[in-house]
Coordinates of C-alpha atoms and ligand atoms in Angstrom, one line a residue:
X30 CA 58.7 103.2 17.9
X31 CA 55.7 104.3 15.4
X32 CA 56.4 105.3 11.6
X33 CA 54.7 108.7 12.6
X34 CA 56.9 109.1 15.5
X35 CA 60.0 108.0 13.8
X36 CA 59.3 110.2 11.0
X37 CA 58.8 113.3 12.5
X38 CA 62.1 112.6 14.6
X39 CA 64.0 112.5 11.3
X40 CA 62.4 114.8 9.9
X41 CA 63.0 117.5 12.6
X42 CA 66.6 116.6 12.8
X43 CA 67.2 117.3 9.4
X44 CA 65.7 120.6 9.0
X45 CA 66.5 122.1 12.4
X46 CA 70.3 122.1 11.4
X47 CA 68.9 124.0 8.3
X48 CA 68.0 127.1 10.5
X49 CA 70.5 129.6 10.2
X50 CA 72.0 130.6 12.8
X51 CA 71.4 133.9 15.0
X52 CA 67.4 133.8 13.5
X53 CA 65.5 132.4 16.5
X54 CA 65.5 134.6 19.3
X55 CA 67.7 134.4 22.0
X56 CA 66.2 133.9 25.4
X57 CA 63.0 132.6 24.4
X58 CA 62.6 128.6 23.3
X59 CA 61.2 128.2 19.8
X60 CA 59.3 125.1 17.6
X61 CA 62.5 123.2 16.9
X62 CA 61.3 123.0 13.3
X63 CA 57.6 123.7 11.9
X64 CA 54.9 124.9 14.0
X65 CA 54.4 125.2 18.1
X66 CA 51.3 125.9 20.1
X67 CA 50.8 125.7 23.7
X68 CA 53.1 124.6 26.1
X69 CA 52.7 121.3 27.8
X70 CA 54.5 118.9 30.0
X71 CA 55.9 122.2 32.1
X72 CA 57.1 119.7 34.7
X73 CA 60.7 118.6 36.3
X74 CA 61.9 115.2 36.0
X75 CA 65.5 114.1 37.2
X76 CA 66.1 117.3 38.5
X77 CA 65.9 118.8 34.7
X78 CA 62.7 120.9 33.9
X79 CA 60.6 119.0 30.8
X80 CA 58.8 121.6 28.5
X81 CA 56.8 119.9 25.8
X82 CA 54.8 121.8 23.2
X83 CA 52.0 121.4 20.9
X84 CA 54.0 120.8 17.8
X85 CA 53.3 120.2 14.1
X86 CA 57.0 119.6 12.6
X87 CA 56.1 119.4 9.0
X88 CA 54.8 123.1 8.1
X89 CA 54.1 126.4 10.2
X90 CA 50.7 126.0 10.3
X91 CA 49.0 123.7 12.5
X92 CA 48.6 120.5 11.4
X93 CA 48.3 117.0 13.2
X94 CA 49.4 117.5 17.1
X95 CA 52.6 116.0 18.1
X96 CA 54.9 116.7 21.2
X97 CA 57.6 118.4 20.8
X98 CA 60.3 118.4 23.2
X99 CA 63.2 120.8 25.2
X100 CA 64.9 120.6 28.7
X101 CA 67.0 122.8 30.8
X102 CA 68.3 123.5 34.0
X103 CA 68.1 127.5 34.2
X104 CA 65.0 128.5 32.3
X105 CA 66.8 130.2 29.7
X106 CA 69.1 128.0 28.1
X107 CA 67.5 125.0 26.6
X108 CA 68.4 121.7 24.7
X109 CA 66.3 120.4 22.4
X110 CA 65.4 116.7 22.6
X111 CA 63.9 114.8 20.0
X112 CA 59.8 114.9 19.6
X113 CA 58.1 112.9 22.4
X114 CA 54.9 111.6 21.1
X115 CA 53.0 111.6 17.6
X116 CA 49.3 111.1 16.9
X117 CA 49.8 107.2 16.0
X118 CA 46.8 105.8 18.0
X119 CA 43.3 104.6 17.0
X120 CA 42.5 107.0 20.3
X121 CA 44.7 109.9 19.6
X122 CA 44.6 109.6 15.3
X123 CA 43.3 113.1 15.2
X124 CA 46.0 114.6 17.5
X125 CA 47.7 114.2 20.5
X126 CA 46.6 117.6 22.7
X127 CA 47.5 119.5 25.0
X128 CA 48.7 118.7 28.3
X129 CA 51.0 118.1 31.0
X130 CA 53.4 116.1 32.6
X131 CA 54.2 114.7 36.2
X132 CA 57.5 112.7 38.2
X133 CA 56.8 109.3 39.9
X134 CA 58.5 106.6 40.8
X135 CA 61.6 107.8 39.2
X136 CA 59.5 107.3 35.7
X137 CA 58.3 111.1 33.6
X138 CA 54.2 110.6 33.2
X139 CA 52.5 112.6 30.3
X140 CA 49.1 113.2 30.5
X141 CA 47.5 114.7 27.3
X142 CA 44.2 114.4 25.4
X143 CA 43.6 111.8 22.5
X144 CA 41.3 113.5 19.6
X145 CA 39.8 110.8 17.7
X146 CA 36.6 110.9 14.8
X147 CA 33.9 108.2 15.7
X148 CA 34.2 105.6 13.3
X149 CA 30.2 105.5 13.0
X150 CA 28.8 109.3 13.5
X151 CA 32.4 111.1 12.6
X152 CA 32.1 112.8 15.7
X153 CA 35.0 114.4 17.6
X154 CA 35.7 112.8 21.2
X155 CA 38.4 113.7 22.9
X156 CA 39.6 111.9 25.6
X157 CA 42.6 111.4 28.7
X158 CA 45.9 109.3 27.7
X159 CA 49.1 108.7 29.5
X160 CA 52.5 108.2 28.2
X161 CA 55.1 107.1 30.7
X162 CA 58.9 107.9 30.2
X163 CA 62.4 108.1 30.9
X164 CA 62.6 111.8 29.5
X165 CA 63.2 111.1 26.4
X166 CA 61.3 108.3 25.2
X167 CA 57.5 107.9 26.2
X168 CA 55.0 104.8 25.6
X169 CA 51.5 105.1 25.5
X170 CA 49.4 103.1 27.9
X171 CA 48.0 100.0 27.4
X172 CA 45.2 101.0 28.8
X173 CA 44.1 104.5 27.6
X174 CA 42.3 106.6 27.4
X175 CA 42.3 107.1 31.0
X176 CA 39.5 109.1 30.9
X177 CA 36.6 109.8 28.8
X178 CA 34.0 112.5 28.6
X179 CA 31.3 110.1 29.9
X180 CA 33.3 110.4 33.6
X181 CA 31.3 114.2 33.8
X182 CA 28.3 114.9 35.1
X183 CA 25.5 114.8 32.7
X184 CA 25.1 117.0 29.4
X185 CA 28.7 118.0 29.5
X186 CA 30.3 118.3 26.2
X187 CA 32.0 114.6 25.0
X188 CA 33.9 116.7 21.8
X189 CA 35.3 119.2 24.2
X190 CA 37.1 117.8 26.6
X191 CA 41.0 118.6 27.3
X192 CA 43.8 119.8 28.1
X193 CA 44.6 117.6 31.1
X194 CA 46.6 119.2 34.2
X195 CA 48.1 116.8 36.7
X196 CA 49.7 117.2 40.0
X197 CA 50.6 115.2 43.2
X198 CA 49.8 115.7 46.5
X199 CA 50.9 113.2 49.1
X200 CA 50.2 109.6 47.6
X201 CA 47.4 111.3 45.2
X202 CA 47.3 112.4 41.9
X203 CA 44.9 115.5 40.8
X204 CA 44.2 116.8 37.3
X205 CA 41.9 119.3 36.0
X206 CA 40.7 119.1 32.7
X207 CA 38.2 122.2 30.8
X208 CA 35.2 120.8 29.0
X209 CA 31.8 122.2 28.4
X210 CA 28.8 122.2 31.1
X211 CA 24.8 121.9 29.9
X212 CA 25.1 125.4 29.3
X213 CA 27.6 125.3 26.5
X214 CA 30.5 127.4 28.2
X215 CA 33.3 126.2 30.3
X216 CA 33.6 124.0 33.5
X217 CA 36.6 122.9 35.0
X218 CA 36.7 119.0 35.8
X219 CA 38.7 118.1 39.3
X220 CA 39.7 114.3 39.1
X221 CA 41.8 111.8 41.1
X222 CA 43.9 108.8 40.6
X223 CA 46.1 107.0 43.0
X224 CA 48.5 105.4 40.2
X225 CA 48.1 108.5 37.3
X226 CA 46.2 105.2 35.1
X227 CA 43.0 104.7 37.2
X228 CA 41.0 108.0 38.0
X229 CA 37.4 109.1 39.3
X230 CA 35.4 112.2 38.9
X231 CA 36.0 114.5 42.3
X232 CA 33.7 117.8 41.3
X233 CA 33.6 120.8 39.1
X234 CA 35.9 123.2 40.6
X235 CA 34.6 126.3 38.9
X236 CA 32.3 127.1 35.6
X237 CA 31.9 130.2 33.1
X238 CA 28.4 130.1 33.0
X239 CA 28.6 132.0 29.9
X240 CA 30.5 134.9 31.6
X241 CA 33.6 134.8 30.1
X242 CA 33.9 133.5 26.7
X243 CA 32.9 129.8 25.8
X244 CA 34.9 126.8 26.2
X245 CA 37.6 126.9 28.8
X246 CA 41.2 126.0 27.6
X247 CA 44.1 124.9 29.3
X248 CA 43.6 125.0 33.0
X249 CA 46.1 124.5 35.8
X250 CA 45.3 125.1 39.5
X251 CA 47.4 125.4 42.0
X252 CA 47.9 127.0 45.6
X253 CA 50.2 130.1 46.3
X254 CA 50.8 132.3 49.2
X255 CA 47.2 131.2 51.0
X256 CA 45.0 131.5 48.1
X257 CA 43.4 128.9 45.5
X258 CA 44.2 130.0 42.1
X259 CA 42.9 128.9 38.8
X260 CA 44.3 129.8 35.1
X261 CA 42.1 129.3 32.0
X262 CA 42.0 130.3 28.5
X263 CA 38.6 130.6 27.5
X264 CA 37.9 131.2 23.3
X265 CA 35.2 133.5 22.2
X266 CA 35.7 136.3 24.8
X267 CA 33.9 139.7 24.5
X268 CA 35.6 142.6 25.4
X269 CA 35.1 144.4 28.7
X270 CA 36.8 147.7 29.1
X271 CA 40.6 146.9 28.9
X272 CA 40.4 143.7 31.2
X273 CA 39.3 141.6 28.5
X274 CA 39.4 141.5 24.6
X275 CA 37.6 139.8 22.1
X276 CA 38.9 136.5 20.8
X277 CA 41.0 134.2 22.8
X278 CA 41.8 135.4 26.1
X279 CA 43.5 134.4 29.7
X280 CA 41.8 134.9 32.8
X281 CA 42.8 134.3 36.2
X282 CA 40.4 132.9 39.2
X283 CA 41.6 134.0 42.7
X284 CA 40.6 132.9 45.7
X285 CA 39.8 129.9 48.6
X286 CA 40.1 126.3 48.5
X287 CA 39.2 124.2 50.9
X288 CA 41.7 121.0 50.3
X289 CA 39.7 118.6 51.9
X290 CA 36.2 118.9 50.3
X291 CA 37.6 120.3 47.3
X292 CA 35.7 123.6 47.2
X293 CA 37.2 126.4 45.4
X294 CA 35.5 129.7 46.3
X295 CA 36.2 132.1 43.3
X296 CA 36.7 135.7 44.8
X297 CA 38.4 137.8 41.6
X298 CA 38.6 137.3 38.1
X299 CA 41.5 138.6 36.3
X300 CA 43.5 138.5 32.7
X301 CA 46.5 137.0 32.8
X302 CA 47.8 139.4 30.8
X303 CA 47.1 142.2 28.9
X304 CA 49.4 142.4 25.5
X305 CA 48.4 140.9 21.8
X306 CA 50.4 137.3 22.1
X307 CA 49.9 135.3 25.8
X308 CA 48.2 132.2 25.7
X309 CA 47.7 128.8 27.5
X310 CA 49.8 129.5 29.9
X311 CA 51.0 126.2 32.5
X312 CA 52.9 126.0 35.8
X313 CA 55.2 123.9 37.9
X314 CA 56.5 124.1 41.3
X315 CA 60.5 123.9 41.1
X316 CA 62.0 121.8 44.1
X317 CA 63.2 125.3 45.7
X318 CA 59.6 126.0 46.2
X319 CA 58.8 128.6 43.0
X320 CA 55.8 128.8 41.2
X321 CA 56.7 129.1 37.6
X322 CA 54.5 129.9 34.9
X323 CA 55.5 129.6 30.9
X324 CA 52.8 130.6 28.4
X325 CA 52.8 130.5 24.3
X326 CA 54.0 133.9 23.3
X327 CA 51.2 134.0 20.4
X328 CA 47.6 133.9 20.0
X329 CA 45.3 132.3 17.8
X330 CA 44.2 135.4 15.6
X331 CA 47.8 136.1 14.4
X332 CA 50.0 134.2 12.6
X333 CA 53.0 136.7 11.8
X334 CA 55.6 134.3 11.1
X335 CA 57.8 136.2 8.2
X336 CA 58.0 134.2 4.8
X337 CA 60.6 131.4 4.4
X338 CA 60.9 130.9 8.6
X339 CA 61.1 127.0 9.3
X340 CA 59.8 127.8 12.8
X341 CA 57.0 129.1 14.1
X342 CA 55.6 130.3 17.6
X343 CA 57.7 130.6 20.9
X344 CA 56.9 130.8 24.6
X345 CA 57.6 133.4 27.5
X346 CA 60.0 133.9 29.1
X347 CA 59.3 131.9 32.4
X348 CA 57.8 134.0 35.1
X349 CA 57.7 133.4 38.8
X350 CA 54.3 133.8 40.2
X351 CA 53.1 135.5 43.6
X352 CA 49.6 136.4 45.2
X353 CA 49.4 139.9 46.7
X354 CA 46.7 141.8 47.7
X355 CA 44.0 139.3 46.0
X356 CA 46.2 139.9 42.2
X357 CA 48.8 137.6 40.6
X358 CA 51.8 138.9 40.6
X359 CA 54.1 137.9 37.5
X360 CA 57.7 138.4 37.5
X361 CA 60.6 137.0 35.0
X362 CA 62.4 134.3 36.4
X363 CA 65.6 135.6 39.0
X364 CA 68.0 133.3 35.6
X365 CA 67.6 135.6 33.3
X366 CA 70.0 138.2 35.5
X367 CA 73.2 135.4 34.9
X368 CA 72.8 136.4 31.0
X369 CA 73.6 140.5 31.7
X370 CA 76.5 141.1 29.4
X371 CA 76.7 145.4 30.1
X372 CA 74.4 147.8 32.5
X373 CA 73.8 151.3 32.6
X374 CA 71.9 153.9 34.2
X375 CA 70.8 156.8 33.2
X376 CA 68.6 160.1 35.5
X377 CA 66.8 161.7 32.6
X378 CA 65.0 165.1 32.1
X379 CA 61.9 166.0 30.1
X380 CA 62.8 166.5 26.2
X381 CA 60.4 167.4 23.5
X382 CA 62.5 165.8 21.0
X383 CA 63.6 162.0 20.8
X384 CA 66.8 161.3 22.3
X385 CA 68.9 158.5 22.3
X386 CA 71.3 157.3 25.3
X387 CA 74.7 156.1 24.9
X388 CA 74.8 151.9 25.4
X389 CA 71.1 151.8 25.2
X390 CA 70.3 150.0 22.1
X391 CA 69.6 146.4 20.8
X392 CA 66.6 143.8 20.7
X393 CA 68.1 142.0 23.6
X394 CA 68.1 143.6 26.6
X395 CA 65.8 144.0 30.2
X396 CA 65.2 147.6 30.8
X397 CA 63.7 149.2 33.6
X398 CA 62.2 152.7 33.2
X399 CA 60.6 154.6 36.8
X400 CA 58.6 157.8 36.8
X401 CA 56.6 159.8 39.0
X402 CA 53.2 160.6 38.4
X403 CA 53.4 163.8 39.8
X404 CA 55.8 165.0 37.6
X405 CA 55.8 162.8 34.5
X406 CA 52.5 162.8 32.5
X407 CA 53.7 161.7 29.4
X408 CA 56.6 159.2 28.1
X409 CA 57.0 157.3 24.9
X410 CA 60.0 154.9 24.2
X411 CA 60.5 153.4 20.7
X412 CA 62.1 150.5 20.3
X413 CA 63.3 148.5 17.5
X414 CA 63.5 151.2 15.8
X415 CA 65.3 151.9 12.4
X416 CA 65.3 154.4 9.4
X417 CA 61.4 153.9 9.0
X418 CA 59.8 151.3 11.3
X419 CA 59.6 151.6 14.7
X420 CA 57.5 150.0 17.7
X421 CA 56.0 152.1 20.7
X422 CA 55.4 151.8 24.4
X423 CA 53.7 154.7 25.8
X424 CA 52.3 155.8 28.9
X425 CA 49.6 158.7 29.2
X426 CA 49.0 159.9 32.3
X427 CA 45.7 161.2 31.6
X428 CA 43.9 158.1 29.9
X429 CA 46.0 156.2 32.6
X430 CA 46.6 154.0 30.4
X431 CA 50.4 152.4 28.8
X432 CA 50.1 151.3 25.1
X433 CA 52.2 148.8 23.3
X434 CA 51.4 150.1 19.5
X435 CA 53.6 148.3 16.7
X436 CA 51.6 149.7 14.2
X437 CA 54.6 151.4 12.4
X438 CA 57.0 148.5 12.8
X439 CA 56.8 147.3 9.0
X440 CA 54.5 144.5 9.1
X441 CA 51.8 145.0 6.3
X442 CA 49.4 142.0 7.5
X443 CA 49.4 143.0 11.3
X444 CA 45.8 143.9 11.7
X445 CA 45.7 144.3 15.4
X446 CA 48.8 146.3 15.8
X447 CA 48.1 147.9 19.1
X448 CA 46.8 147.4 22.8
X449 CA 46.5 148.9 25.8
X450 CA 46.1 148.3 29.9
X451 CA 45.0 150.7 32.9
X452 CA 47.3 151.6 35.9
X453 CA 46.6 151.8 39.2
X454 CA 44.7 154.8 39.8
X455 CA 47.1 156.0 42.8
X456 CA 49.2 158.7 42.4
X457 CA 53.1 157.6 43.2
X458 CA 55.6 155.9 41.0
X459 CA 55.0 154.0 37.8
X460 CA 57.8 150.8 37.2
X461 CA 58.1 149.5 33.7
X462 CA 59.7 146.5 33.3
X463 CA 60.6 145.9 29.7
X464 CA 62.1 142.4 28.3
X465 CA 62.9 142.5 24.4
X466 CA 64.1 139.6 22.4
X467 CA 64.3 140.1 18.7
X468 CA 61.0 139.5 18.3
X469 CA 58.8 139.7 21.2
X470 CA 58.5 142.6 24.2
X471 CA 57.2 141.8 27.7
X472 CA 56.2 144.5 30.1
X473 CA 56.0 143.9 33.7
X474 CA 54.3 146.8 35.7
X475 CA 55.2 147.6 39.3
X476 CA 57.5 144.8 40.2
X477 CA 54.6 142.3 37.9
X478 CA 51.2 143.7 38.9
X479 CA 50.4 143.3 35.4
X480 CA 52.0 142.1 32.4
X481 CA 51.4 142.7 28.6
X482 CA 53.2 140.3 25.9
X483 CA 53.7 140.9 22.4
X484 CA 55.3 139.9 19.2
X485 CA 57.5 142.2 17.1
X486 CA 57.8 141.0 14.0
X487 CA 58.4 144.1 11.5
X488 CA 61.1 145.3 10.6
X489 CA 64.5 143.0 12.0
X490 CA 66.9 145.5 11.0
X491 CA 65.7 148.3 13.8
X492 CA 67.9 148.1 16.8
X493 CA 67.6 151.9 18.1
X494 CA 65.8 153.0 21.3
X495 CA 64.8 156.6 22.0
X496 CA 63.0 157.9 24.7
X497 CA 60.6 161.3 25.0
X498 CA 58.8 162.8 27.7
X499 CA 57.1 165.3 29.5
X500 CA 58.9 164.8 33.2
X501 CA 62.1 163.1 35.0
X502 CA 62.2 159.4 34.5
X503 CA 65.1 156.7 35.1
X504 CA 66.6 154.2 32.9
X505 CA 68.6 150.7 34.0
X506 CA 69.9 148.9 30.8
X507 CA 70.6 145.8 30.9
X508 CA 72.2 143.9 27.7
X509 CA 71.4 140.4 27.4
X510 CA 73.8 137.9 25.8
X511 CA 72.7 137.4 22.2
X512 CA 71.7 133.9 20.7
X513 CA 71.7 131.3 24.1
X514 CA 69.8 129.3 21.9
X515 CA 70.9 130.3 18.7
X516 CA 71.5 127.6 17.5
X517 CA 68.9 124.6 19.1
X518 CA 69.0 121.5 16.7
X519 CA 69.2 118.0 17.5
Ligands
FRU604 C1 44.7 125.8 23.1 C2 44.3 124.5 22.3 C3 44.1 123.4 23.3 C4 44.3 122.2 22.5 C5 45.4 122.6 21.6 C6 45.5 122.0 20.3 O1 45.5 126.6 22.4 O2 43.2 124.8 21.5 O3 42.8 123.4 23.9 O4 44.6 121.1 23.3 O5 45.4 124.0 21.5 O6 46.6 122.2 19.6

């Protein structure tokens, strides 16, 4: 094992027994120690799912890219295992990237990208690299990198070129990896390999041409319920109505691929989601045949991690993924429901005063709240809330719009405290789906037409919900069992 590797090992065991207990959320995994990034390695191995992360163990900030490391069997409860791989290769000396992570042979292969500086010009080059494992320890290849930027078609970008996604299909391996085209913004890069070590340049399967932000992060492609689909995190977004914001975004490409000559026909373009914090997200297929989608509940332009934390950055809650009607269709994993620890219900009448119902309160909890257009135009819920902060989720019938605002939930440095997403013009019922953990609320629209993910990281003390509106609307509460991973150290 490297110094650097060994290192961070002992260095993350120490201080993640120094993490008090009952501080990390519950339901969501966490950096062990130190900073965390972008999930990679979203894979299963042994019948275990892998999730590795970008990870920089030695401050909250990021720093030099390692792996970090977690299993588990449910998608809610995981065990932390001790950090996979460090940047301790003339090829990788700059960082070991993102990336992700396939089964074969009964050996766990990680595909990432190595960042080195050119020793003569001190440019950037990234470049593929494998690491093959047991699922817990992982050597680098002999032979990497497995593939460099000169593999693209002409003028393509040699310093931006990552983020490796791997699959199998039948005795092939596929990966796409983003880079930059001749025109500066994004292309997606479709390769093959028939041993994950050797691999050849198929085609591009889609490009930005400047249309939606720059360079394209993080990709994954997959097939689901007849349709191609493509996920990408493209930087330097502009905003467009309330589809897209500036900054970092998500988007989602939907629609054919033809398997065999490897065209992918883009029909829609989507975000992934619509709240402040969803990034990067990454898939796997689970041996029961779900797509499953974890993303890095954070984004780039917000580091809110309160003073004297030892961890930093989390990840969704895992969502199963469906195509319907041309959308994707995002829903939180069916796991979650074994972790219910009370329910209620509650049929609720218009109030023009906040009001507060009996055994609904708490930061972890899935709530559903239903409406009718027709007769409820207006509804605010605030949650987390305590003697002074408070964070809200509205929906105005008239903008048609719903809001998550956390501009009053005590957090002096939160510049971008609120955002919002349109519903479906139709009249008919509205769904709200709402998933709170300590810090972070996700909202799933109509059974996951659209979701919207956010940190919460004012105020800890506020645990009261209260409800207002203008029209009839239902409530189901359900508690979720506090700190399942309260207390994840190695
Ligand atoms: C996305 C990203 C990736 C890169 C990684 C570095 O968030 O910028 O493109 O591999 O983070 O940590």
């Amino acid at each position: 094992m490297s110094q650097k590797l060994q290192e961070a090992r002992e260095y993350e065991k120490k201080v993640s027994r120094e993490i008090p207990r009952g501080q990390r959320p519950s339901f969501h995994v966490t950096s062990l120690v130190g900073w965390a990034n972008d999930p990679n390695g979203f894979s299963e191995f042994q019948g275990k799912y892998h999730l590795f992360y970008q990870y920089h163990p030695y401050s909250v900030q990021w720093g030099p890219m390692h792996w970090g490391h977690y299993q588990t069997q449910d998608f809610v409860k995981w065990e932390a295992l001790p950090c996979a791989i460090a940047p301790d290769t003339v090829y990788d000396q700059e960082g070991c990237f993102s990336g992700s992570a396939v089964e074969w042979q009964g050996k766990h292969y990680l595909m990432y990208t190595g960042v080195r500086k050119d020793e003569v010009t001190g440019e950037i080059r990234q470049a593929q690299c494998v690491a093959v494992g047991d699922g817990v320890e992982y050597e680098k290849l002999a032979g990497n990198p497995v593939i460099s930027g000169e593999a693209l078609p002409a003028g393509s970008s040699l310093e931006d070129f990552r983020d490796p996604k791997i699959w199998r299909e039948g005795d092939l391996f596929y990966a796409v990896v983003g880079s930059r085209s001749d025109d500066t913004s994004g292309q997606i890069g479709l390769f093959v390999s028939k041993d994950v070590e050797h691999w050849e340049f198929v085609t591009i399967l889609d490009r930005c041409r400047n249309e939606y932000g720059k360079m394209w992060e993080c990709p994954d492609f997959f097939q689901l319920d007849g349709k191609g689909v493509l996920l990408t995190s493209p930087q330097d977004m502009v905003a467009e109505g309330l589809e897209f914001h500036n900054g970092n975004g998500t988007i989602c490409l939907i629609g054919s691929y033809d398997g065999e000559n490897h065209r992918f026909i883009r029909e829609s373009v989507a975000a992934i989601d619509y709240g402040m914090d969803f990034y990067a997200p990454q898939t796997l297929e689970t041996s029961d045949g779900r797509r499953i989608m974890i993303g890095w509940l954070q984004s780039w332009d917000n580091n809110m991690t309160p003073p004297g934390y030892q961890w930093s950055g989390m990840m969704t809650l895992p969502r199963e993924l469906h195509v319907r009607e041309g959308k994707l269709i995002q829903t939180p994993v069916k796991e979650i429901e074994n972790y219910y620890t009370s329910t209620v219900s509650y049929d609720c009448q218009a109030s023009e005063n906040f009001q507060r119902l009996e055994g609904i309160q708490g930061r972890v909890f899935d709530m559903t709240v239903e409406l009718e257009k027709e007769t409820c135009g207006n509804l605010e819920i605030r949650v987390a809330a305590g003697e002074r902060f408070y964070t809200q989720l509205l929906y105005k019938r008239d903008a048609n719009q719903f809001i998550t605002d956390r501009t009053y939930s005590g957090l002096c440095r939160d510049y971008l405290s609120s955002r919002a997403m349109e519903l479906p013009e139709e009249p008919g019922k509205l769904k709200l789906r709402v998933l709170m953990d300590r810090y972070s609320l996700e909202v799933f629209l109509n059974d996951g037409e659209k979701a919207m993910t956010s940190l919460v990281f004012g105020s800890p003390e506020g645990e009261e919900i209260y409800f207002k509106a203008d029209g009839p609307f239902q409530v189901e509460f359900h508690e979720i069992q506090r700190d399942i991973n309260g207390e994840v150290s190695l």
